[in-house]
Amino acid sequence: MKPWKLLDTEYLVNAPWLKVAKEKCELPNGKVIDDFYTLWQPDWVLILARTAEGKWVMTEQYRHGTGKIALEFPAGIIDKDETPEQAAVRELQEECGYKLDERLSTECHPERNAAGMESKDLAPAYLGAYPVNPDRHRGKFHVVFIDGVVHAGETSFDETEEIESTEMTDEELQAKMLDGTFSHPLQMAGYFKWKLSQK
């Protein structure tokens, strides 16, 4: 099996936050497709942030694509020259007012010492990069897990953002998945990637 050969690209939309391209492609069997459309958006990071009490930091905000208020994990665009882990820490503070608890130690939380957790386990953990839609989308989303966060400091929203934060246990989150309240498929995939990494 061979990949398609890209013969020509015409950008129908070429904006900083979205590119739409009309591509001419030659298939391995020689057939030519004159109008295969692809999309591009900047890479973004999905932030799986958990408190010392084992609760997930979640957000609620309006999403114009569905026209509804959405329950989601925190997420955001990765800035130029920024790693996904750096973006995760920054976005978590900006959107939710949470950050890593610098005071978190085995003295403060002996239950973590009993569980064998060391200070290195509290650093952001990179779980990988995944295609948004392998068929037509060129962008990727990255998954970062941050354990031991606390609500500390102020949020810093963009002028188009209005976000409310809440905390949920793992059981509460899974119940929201089952009843459809939490329905973002890419975020659900990132969560289950983390789940599998715990086995």
C-alpha positions as a LaTeX table, in Angstrom:
\begin{tabular}{lrrr}
\hline
Residue & $x$ (\AA) & $y$ (\AA) & $z$ (\AA) \\
\hline
Met1 & 0.00 & 0.00 & 0.00 \\
Lys2 & 1.37 & 3.40 & $-0.99$ \\
Pro3 & 0.40 & 6.97 & 0.01 \\
Trp4 & $-1.23$ & 9.38 & $-2.38$ \\
Lys5 & 0.93 & 11.80 & $-4.37$ \\
Leu6 & 0.14 & 15.48 & $-3.81$ \\
Leu7 & 0.13 & 17.28 & $-7.19$ \\
Asp8 & $-1.21$ & 20.74 & $-6.31$ \\
Thr9 & $-2.54$ & 22.76 & $-3.38$ \\
Glu10 & $-4.88$ & 25.75 & $-3.49$ \\
Tyr11 & $-5.71$ & 27.48 & $-0.21$ \\
Leu12 & $-9.34$ & 28.53 & $-0.05$ \\
Val13 & $-8.93$ & 29.83 & 3.50 \\
Asn14 & $-5.48$ & 30.81 & 4.79 \\
Ala15 & $-5.98$ & 32.38 & 8.22 \\
Pro16 & $-3.83$ & 32.08 & 11.37 \\
Trp17 & $-6.38$ & 29.79 & 13.09 \\
Leu18 & $-7.70$ & 27.86 & 10.10 \\
Lys19 & $-6.51$ & 26.76 & 6.69 \\
Val20 & $-8.74$ & 25.04 & 4.14 \\
Ala21 & $-6.96$ & 23.57 & 1.14 \\
Lys22 & $-8.23$ & 22.14 & $-2.14$ \\
Glu23 & $-5.71$ & 19.49 & $-3.14$ \\
Lys24 & $-5.10$ & 17.61 & $-6.36$ \\
Cys25 & $-3.92$ & 14.09 & $-5.58$ \\
Glu26 & $-2.83$ & 11.06 & $-7.59$ \\
Leu27 & $-3.78$ & 7.67 & $-6.15$ \\
Pro28 & $-1.46$ & 4.62 & $-6.43$ \\
Asn29 & $-3.73$ & 3.19 & $-9.17$ \\
Gly30 & $-3.22$ & 6.33 & $-11.28$ \\
Lys31 & $-6.62$ & 7.89 & $-10.64$ \\
Val32 & $-6.46$ & 11.65 & $-9.99$ \\
Ile33 & $-8.72$ & 13.44 & $-7.51$ \\
Asp34 & $-8.98$ & 17.12 & $-8.41$ \\
Asp35 & $-10.75$ & 18.35 & $-5.29$ \\
Phe36 & $-9.80$ & 16.66 & $-2.04$ \\
Tyr37 & $-10.33$ & 19.18 & 0.79 \\
Thr38 & $-8.12$ & 19.26 & 3.89 \\
Leu39 & $-8.23$ & 21.34 & 7.06 \\
Trp40 & $-5.49$ & 22.64 & 9.34 \\
Gln41 & $-5.66$ & 24.24 & 12.78 \\
Pro42 & $-2.84$ & 24.89 & 15.27 \\
Asp43 & $-1.81$ & 22.03 & 17.52 \\
Trp44 & $-3.49$ & 22.09 & 20.92 \\
Val45 & $-2.98$ & 20.41 & 24.27 \\
Leu46 & $-5.51$ & 18.43 & 26.29 \\
Ile47 & $-4.85$ & 18.84 & 30.02 \\
Leu48 & $-5.75$ & 15.96 & 32.34 \\
Ala49 & $-5.23$ & 17.74 & 35.65 \\
Arg50 & $-5.93$ & 15.96 & 38.94 \\
Thr51 & $-5.92$ & 17.34 & 42.47 \\
Ala52 & $-4.18$ & 15.71 & 45.43 \\
Glu53 & $-7.62$ & 14.43 & 46.43 \\
Gly54 & $-7.93$ & 12.61 & 43.11 \\
Lys55 & $-10.47$ & 14.91 & 41.49 \\
Trp56 & $-10.31$ & 16.02 & 37.87 \\
Val57 & $-10.27$ & 19.71 & 37.02 \\
Met58 & $-13.05$ & 20.31 & 34.47 \\
Thr59 & $-14.36$ & 23.34 & 32.61 \\
Glu60 & $-17.69$ & 24.50 & 31.29 \\
Gln61 & $-17.87$ & 26.97 & 28.41 \\
Tyr62 & $-20.00$ & 27.81 & 25.39 \\
Arg63 & $-19.02$ & 26.09 & 22.14 \\
His64 & $-20.39$ & 27.79 & 19.05 \\
Gly65 & $-19.98$ & 24.71 & 16.84 \\
Thr66 & $-22.70$ & 22.89 & 18.78 \\
Gly67 & $-24.37$ & 26.01 & 20.17 \\
Lys68 & $-24.24$ & 24.50 & 23.66 \\
Ile69 & $-22.44$ & 24.79 & 26.98 \\
Ala70 & $-19.83$ & 22.00 & 27.02 \\
Leu71 & $-18.26$ & 20.08 & 29.88 \\
Glu72 & $-14.60$ & 19.51 & 29.03 \\
Phe73 & $-11.10$ & 19.04 & 30.34 \\
Pro74 & $-9.02$ & 22.23 & 30.13 \\
Ala75 & $-7.31$ & 22.64 & 26.76 \\
Gly76 & $-5.60$ & 25.28 & 24.68 \\
Ile77 & $-3.45$ & 26.18 & 21.70 \\
Ile78 & 0.29 & 25.50 & 21.96 \\
Asp79 & 2.20 & 28.72 & 21.40 \\
Lys80 & 5.22 & 28.97 & 19.11 \\
Asp81 & 8.43 & 27.61 & 20.72 \\
Glu82 & 6.37 & 26.11 & 23.56 \\
Thr83 & 6.33 & 22.42 & 24.51 \\
Pro84 & 2.99 & 20.69 & 25.15 \\
Glu85 & 3.92 & 20.39 & 28.83 \\
Gln86 & 4.66 & 24.12 & 29.09 \\
Ala87 & 1.41 & 24.93 & 27.30 \\
Ala88 & $-0.51$ & 22.64 & 29.66 \\
Val89 & 0.85 & 24.37 & 32.78 \\
Arg90 & 0.20 & 27.83 & 31.30 \\
Glu91 & $-3.32$ & 27.07 & 30.04 \\
Leu92 & $-4.32$ & 25.38 & 33.31 \\
Gln93 & $-3.41$ & 28.55 & 35.19 \\
Glu94 & $-5.00$ & 30.91 & 32.65 \\
Glu95 & $-8.26$ & 29.01 & 32.16 \\
Cys96 & $-8.84$ & 27.53 & 35.63 \\
Gly97 & $-6.52$ & 29.18 & 38.15 \\
Tyr98 & $-4.86$ & 25.84 & 39.01 \\
Lys99 & $-1.18$ & 25.02 & 39.21 \\
Leu100 & 1.16 & 22.38 & 40.61 \\
Asp101 & 1.24 & 22.46 & 44.39 \\
Glu102 & 4.85 & 23.32 & 45.19 \\
Arg103 & 4.16 & 22.45 & 48.85 \\
Leu104 & 3.09 & 18.93 & 47.94 \\
Ser105 & 5.41 & 16.53 & 49.70 \\
Thr106 & 5.33 & 13.25 & 51.54 \\
Glu107 & 5.17 & 15.22 & 54.80 \\
Cys108 & 2.04 & 17.07 & 53.67 \\
His109 & 0.45 & 14.06 & 52.01 \\
Pro110 & 1.63 & 10.81 & 53.61 \\
Glu111 & $-0.96$ & 8.86 & 51.59 \\
Arg112 & 1.07 & 9.64 & 48.48 \\
Asn113 & 4.21 & 8.30 & 50.09 \\
Ala114 & 2.31 & 5.14 & 51.01 \\
Ala115 & 1.29 & 4.80 & 47.38 \\
Gly116 & 4.92 & 5.02 & 46.31 \\
Met117 & 4.55 & 8.42 & 44.66 \\
Glu118 & 7.72 & 10.48 & 44.38 \\
Ser119 & 8.22 & 14.14 & 43.58 \\
Lys120 & 9.05 & 13.29 & 39.95 \\
Asp121 & 5.54 & 11.82 & 39.60 \\
Leu122 & 4.11 & 15.30 & 40.14 \\
Ala123 & 5.71 & 16.75 & 37.01 \\
Pro124 & 3.57 & 17.03 & 33.84 \\
Ala125 & 3.56 & 13.69 & 32.02 \\
Tyr126 & 3.40 & 13.71 & 28.23 \\
Leu127 & 1.09 & 10.96 & 26.90 \\
Gly128 & 1.52 & 11.55 & 23.17 \\
Ala129 & 0.24 & 13.34 & 20.07 \\
Tyr130 & $-2.77$ & 12.19 & 18.05 \\
Pro131 & $-4.46$ & 13.24 & 14.80 \\
Val132 & $-7.65$ & 15.26 & 15.13 \\
Asn133 & $-9.11$ & 13.47 & 12.09 \\
Pro134 & $-6.78$ & 11.26 & 10.03 \\
Asp135 & $-8.99$ & 11.55 & 6.96 \\
Arg136 & $-8.85$ & 15.30 & 6.29 \\
His137 & $-7.34$ & 17.19 & 9.22 \\
Arg138 & $-3.63$ & 18.01 & 9.41 \\
Gly139 & $-3.67$ & 19.24 & 13.02 \\
Lys140 & $-2.74$ & 17.24 & 16.12 \\
Phe141 & $-3.73$ & 17.31 & 19.75 \\
His142 & $-1.30$ & 16.47 & 22.55 \\
Val143 & $-2.26$ & 14.87 & 25.86 \\
Val144 & $-0.58$ & 15.94 & 29.12 \\
Phe145 & $-1.37$ & 14.57 & 32.60 \\
Ile146 & $-0.63$ & 16.77 & 35.62 \\
Asp147 & $-1.10$ & 15.30 & 39.08 \\
Gly148 & $-1.30$ & 17.18 & 42.37 \\
Val149 & $-2.72$ & 20.56 & 41.29 \\
Val150 & $-4.28$ & 23.16 & 43.56 \\
His151 & $-6.50$ & 26.17 & 42.98 \\
Ala152 & $-4.11$ & 29.08 & 43.45 \\
Gly153 & $-3.92$ & 32.39 & 41.65 \\
Glu154 & $-6.13$ & 34.22 & 39.21 \\
Thr155 & $-7.42$ & 33.18 & 35.82 \\
Ser156 & $-6.48$ & 35.15 & 32.70 \\
Phe157 & $-9.10$ & 34.71 & 29.99 \\
Asp158 & $-8.86$ & 35.79 & 26.39 \\
Glu159 & $-11.47$ & 38.41 & 25.51 \\
Thr160 & $-13.58$ & 35.74 & 23.79 \\
Glu161 & $-13.47$ & 33.30 & 26.73 \\
Glu162 & $-15.95$ & 32.78 & 29.55 \\
Ile163 & $-15.02$ & 29.66 & 31.50 \\
Glu164 & $-16.21$ & 28.13 & 34.77 \\
Ser165 & $-14.17$ & 25.44 & 36.51 \\
Thr166 & $-15.27$ & 22.54 & 38.68 \\
Glu167 & $-13.83$ & 19.33 & 40.14 \\
Met168 & $-15.10$ & 15.78 & 39.63 \\
Thr169 & $-14.17$ & 12.37 & 40.92 \\
Asp170 & $-13.29$ & 9.69 & 38.40 \\
Glu171 & $-16.66$ & 8.02 & 39.05 \\
Glu172 & $-18.54$ & 11.29 & 38.50 \\
Leu173 & $-16.66$ & 11.91 & 35.24 \\
Gln174 & $-17.42$ & 8.44 & 33.89 \\
Ala175 & $-21.10$ & 8.92 & 34.79 \\
Lys176 & $-21.06$ & 12.14 & 32.73 \\
Met177 & $-19.60$ & 10.17 & 29.81 \\
Leu178 & $-22.34$ & 7.56 & 30.09 \\
Asp179 & $-25.20$ & 10.08 & 30.20 \\
Gly180 & $-23.75$ & 12.20 & 27.37 \\
Thr181 & $-23.04$ & 15.32 & 29.45 \\
Phe182 & $-19.34$ & 14.87 & 28.66 \\
Ser183 & $-19.24$ & 14.07 & 24.95 \\
His184 & $-16.05$ & 15.47 & 23.39 \\
Pro185 & $-14.70$ & 12.40 & 21.53 \\
Leu186 & $-11.07$ & 13.53 & 21.34 \\
Gln187 & $-11.02$ & 14.36 & 25.03 \\
Met188 & $-12.58$ & 11.03 & 25.89 \\
Ala189 & $-9.86$ & 9.33 & 23.82 \\
Gly190 & $-7.17$ & 11.25 & 25.74 \\
Tyr191 & $-8.72$ & 10.23 & 29.06 \\
Phe192 & $-8.78$ & 6.55 & 28.07 \\
Lys193 & $-5.18$ & 6.80 & 26.87 \\
Trp194 & $-4.33$ & 7.88 & 30.42 \\
Lys195 & $-6.46$ & 5.05 & 31.84 \\
Leu196 & $-4.57$ & 2.49 & 29.79 \\
Ser197 & $-1.24$ & 3.96 & 30.92 \\
Gln198 & $-2.18$ & 3.21 & 34.53 \\
Lys199 & $-2.36$ & $-0.56$ & 34.01 \\
\hline
\end{tabular}
